[in-house]
PDB file of C-alpha atoms and ligand atoms in Angstrom:
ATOM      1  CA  UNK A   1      96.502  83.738  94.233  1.00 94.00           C
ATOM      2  CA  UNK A   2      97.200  83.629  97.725  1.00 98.00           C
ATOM      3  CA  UNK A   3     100.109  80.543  99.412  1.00 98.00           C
ATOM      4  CA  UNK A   4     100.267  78.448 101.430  1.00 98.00           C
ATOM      5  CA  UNK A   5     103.303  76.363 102.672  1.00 98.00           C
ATOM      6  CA  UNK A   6     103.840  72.932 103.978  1.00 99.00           C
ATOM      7  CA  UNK A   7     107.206  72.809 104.910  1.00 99.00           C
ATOM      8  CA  UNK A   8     108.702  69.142 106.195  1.00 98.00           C
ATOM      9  CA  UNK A   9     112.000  68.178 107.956  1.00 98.00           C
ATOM     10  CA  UNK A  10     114.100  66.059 108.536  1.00 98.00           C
ATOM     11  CA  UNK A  11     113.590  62.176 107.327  1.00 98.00           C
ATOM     12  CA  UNK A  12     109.998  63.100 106.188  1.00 98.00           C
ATOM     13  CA  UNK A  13     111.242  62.112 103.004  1.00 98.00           C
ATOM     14  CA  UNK A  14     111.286  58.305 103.984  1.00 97.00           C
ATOM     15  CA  UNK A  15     107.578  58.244 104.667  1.00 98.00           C
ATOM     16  CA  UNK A  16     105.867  55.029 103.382  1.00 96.00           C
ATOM     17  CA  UNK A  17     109.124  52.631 104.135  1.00 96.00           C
ATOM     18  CA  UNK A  18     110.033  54.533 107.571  1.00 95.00           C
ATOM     19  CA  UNK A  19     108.613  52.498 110.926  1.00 95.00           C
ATOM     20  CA  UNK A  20     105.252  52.165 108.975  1.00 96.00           C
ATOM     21  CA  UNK A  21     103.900  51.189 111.832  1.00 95.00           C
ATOM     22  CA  UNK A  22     104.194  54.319 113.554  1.00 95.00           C
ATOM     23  CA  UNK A  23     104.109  56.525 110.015  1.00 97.00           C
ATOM     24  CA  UNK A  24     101.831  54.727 108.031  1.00 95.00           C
ATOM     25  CA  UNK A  25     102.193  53.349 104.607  1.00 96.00           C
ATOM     26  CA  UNK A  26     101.561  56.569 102.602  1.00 97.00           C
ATOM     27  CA  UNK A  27     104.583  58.617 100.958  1.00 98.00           C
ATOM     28  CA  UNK A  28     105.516  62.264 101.301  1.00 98.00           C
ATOM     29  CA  UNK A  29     103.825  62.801  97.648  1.00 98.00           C
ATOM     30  CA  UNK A  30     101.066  61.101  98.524  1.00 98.00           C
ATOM     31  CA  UNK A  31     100.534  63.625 101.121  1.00 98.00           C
ATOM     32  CA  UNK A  32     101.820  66.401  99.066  1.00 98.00           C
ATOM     33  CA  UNK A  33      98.546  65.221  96.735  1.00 98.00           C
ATOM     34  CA  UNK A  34      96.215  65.360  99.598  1.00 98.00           C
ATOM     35  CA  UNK A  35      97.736  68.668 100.474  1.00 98.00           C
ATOM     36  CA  UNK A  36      97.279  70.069  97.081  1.00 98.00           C
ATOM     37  CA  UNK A  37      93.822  68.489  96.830  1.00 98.00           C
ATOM     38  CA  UNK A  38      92.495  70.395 100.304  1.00 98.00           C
ATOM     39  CA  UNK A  39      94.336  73.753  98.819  1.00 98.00           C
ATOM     40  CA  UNK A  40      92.393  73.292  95.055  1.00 98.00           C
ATOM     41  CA  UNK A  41      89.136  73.248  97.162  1.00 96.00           C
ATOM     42  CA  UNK A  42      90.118  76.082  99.323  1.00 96.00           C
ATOM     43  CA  UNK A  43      91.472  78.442  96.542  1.00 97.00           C
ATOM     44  CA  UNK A  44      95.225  78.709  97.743  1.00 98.00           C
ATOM     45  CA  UNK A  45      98.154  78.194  95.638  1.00 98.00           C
ATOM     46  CA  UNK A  46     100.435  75.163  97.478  1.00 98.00           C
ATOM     47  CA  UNK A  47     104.292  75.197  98.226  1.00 98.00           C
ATOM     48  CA  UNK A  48     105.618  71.733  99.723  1.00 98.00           C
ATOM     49  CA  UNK A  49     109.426  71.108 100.511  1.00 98.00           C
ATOM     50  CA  UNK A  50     110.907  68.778 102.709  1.00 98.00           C
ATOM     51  CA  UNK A  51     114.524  69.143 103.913  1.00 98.00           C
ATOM     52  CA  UNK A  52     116.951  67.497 105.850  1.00 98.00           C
ATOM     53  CA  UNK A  53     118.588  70.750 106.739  1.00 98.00           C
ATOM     54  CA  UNK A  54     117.934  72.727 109.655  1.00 98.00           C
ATOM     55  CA  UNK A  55     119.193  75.490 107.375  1.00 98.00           C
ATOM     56  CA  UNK A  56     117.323  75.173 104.420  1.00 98.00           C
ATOM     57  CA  UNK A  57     114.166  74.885 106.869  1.00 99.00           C
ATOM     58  CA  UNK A  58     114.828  78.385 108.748  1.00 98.00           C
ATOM     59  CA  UNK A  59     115.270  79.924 105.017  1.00 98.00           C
ATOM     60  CA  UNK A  60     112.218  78.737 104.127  1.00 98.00           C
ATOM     61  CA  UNK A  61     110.691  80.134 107.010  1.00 98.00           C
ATOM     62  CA  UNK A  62     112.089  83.587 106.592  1.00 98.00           C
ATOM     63  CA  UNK A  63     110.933  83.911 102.899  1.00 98.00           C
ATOM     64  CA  UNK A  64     107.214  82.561 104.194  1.00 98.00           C
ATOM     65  CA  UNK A  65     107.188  84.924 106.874  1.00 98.00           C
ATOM     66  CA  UNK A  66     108.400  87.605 104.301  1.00 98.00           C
ATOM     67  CA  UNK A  67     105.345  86.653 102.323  1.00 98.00           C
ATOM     68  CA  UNK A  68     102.826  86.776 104.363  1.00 98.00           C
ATOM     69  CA  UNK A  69     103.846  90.279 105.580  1.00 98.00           C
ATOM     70  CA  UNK A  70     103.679  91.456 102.052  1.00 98.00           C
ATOM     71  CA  UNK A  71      99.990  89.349 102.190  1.00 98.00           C
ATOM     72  CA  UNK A  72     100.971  87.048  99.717  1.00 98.00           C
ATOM     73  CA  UNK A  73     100.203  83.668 101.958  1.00 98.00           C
ATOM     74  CA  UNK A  74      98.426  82.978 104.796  1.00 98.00           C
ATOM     75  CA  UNK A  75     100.912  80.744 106.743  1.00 98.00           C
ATOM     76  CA  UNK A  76     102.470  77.398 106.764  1.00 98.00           C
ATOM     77  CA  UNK A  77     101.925  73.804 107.870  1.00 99.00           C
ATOM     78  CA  UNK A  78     105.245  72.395 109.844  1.00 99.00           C
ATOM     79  CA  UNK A  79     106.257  69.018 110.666  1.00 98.00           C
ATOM     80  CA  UNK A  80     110.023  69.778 111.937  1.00 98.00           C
ATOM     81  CA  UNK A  81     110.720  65.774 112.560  1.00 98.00           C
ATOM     82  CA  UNK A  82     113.478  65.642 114.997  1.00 98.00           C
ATOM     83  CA  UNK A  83     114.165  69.322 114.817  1.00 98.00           C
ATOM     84  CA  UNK A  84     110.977  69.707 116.796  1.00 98.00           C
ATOM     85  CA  UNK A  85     112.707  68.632 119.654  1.00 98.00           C
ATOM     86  CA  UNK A  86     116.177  70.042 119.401  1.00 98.00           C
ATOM     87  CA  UNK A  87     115.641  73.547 117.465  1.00 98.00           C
ATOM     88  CA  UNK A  88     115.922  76.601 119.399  1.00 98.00           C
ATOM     89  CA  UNK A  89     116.777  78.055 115.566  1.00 98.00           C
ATOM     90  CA  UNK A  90     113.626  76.998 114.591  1.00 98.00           C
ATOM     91  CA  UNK A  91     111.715  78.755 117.348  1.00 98.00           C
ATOM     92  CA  UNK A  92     113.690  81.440 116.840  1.00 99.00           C
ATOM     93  CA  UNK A  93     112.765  81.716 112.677  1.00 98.00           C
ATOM     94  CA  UNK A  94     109.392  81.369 113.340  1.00 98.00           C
ATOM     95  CA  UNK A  95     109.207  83.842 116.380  1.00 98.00           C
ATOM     96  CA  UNK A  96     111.242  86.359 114.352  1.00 98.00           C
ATOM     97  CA  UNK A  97     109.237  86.839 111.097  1.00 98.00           C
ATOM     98  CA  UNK A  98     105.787  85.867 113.216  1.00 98.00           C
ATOM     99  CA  UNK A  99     104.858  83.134 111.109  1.00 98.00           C
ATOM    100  CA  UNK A 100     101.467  81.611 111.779  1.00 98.00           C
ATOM    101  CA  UNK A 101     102.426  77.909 112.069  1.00 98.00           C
ATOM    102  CA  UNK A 102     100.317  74.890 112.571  1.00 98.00           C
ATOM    103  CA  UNK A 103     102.832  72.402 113.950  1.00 98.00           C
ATOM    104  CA  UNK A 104     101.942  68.459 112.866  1.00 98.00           C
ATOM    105  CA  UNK A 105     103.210  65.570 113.525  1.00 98.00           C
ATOM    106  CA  UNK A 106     101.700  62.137 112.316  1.00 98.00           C
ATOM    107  CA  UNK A 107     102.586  60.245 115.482  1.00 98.00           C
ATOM    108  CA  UNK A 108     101.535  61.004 119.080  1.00 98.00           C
ATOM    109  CA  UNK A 109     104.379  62.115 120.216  1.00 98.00           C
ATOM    110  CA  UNK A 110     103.435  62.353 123.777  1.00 98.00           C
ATOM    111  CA  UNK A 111     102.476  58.326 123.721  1.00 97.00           C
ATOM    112  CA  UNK A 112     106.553  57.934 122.589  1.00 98.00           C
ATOM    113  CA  UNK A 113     109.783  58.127 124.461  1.00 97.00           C
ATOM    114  CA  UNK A 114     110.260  61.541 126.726  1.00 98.00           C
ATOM    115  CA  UNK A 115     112.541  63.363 124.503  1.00 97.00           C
ATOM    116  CA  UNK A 116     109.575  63.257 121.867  1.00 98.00           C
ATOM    117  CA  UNK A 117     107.740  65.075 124.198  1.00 98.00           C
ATOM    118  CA  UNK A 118     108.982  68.778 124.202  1.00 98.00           C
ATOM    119  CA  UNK A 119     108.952  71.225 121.373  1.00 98.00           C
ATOM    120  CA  UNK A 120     111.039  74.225 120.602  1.00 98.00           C
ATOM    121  CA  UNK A 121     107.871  75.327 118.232  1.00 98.00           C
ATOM    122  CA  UNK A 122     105.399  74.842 119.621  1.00 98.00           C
ATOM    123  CA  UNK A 123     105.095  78.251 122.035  1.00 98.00           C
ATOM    124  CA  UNK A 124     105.427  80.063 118.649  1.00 98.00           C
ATOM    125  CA  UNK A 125     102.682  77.657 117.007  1.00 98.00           C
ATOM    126  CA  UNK A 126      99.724  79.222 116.189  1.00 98.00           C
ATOM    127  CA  UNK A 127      98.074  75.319 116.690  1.00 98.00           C
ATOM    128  CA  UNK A 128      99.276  72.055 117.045  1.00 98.00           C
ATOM    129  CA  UNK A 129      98.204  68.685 115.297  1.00 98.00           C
ATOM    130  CA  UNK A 130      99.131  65.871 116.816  1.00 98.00           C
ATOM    131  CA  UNK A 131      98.653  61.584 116.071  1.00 98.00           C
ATOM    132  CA  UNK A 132      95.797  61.810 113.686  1.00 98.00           C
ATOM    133  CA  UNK A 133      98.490  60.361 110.777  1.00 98.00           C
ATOM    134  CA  UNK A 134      99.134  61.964 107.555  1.00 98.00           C
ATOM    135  CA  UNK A 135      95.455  63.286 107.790  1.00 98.00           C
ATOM    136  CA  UNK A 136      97.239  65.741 110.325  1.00 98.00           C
ATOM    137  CA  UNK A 137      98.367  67.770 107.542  1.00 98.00           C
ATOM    138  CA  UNK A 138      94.371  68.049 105.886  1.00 98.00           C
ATOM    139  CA  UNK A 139      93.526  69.577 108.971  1.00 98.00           C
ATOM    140  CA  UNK A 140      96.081  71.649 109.940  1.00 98.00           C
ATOM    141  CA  UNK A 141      95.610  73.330 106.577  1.00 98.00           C
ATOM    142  CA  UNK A 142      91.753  73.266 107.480  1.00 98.00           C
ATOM    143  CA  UNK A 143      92.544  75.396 110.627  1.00 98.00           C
ATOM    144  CA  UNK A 144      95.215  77.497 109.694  1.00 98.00           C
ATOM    145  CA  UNK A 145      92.907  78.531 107.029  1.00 98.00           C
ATOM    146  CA  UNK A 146      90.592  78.701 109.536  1.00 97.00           C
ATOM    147  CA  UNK A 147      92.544  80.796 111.937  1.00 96.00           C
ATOM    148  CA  UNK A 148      93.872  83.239 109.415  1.00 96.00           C
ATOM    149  CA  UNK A 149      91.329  83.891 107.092  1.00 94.00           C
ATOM    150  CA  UNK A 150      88.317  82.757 108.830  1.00 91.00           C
ATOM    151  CA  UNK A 151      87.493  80.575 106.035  1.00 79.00           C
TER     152      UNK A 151
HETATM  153  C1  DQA B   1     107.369  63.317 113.810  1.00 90.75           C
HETATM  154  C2  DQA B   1     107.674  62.974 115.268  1.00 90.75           C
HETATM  155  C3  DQA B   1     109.131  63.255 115.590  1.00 90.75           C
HETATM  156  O1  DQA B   1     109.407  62.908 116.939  1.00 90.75           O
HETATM  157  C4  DQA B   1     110.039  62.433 114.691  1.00 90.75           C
HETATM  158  O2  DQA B   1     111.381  62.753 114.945  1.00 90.75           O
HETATM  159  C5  DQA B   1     109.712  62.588 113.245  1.00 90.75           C
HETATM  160  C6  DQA B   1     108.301  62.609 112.853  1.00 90.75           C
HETATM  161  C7  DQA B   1     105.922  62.911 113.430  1.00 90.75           C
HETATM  162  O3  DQA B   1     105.456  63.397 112.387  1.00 90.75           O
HETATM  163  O4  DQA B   1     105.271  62.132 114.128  1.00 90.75           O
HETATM  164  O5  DQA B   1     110.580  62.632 112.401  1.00 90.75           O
HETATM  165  O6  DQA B   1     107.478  64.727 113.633  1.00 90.75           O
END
């Protein structure tokens, strides 16, 4: 069965007690369910992390990127959390194993605070979701699906 990876940074893990009014009220396996429900319907076998690691993120990358040249996956979902705005690494990871990568992020970043408002991955994102909540994550599957397999 072809993957599909939905790969989550830093703090991610605090979702549903984090700034709910910014994140929302549901938890990280509460979108890892709606994740895996999308993926049941689509026919692709799910793999969901979160790290706090910058390290642990860009390994994860590597070995995605290392699957889906040996046509094992189609791609991954990424929300980097902070790292978006920091992580030349990141950028680099992605860039350097060509990863297709929808970047999400449940928030709009661009109505926050100026530093939310670059990203180090998105020139290497194959598409961006941005603000539509955890529901960002159903449709960046959606389109990377979408984009990849035509599907
Ligand atoms: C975030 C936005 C980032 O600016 C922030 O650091 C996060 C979450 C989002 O999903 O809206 O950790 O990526």
């Amino acid at each position: 069965m072809t993957s599909v990876y939905v790969f989550n940074g830093p703090n991610l893990n605090l979702l549903g007690t984090r700034e709910p009014e910014v994140y929302g009220t549901l938890t990280l396996a509460d979108v890892e369910t709606m994740c895996r429900m999308e993926c049941e319907e689509a026919g692709l076998e799910l793999v969901f992390g979160q790290s706090n690691h910058e390290g642990q993120l860009i390994d994860w990358i590597q070995e995605a990127g290392a699957e889906v040249q040996a046509g094992r996956a189609i791609g991954a979902v990424f929300n980097p959390g902070a790292f978006t705005h920091t992580s030349v690494a990141l950028h680099d990871a992605i860039e350097g194993v060509q990863l297709p990568v929808v970047e999400v992020h449940i928030s709009n970043v661009h109505r926050r605070e100026p530093f939310r408002h670059r990203s180090y991955v998105s020139p290497v994102a194959r598409g961006i979701v941005v603000g539509f909540g955890v529901y960002g994550y159903v449709l960046a599957l959606r389109g990377l699906r979408h984009a990849i397999t035509g599907g």
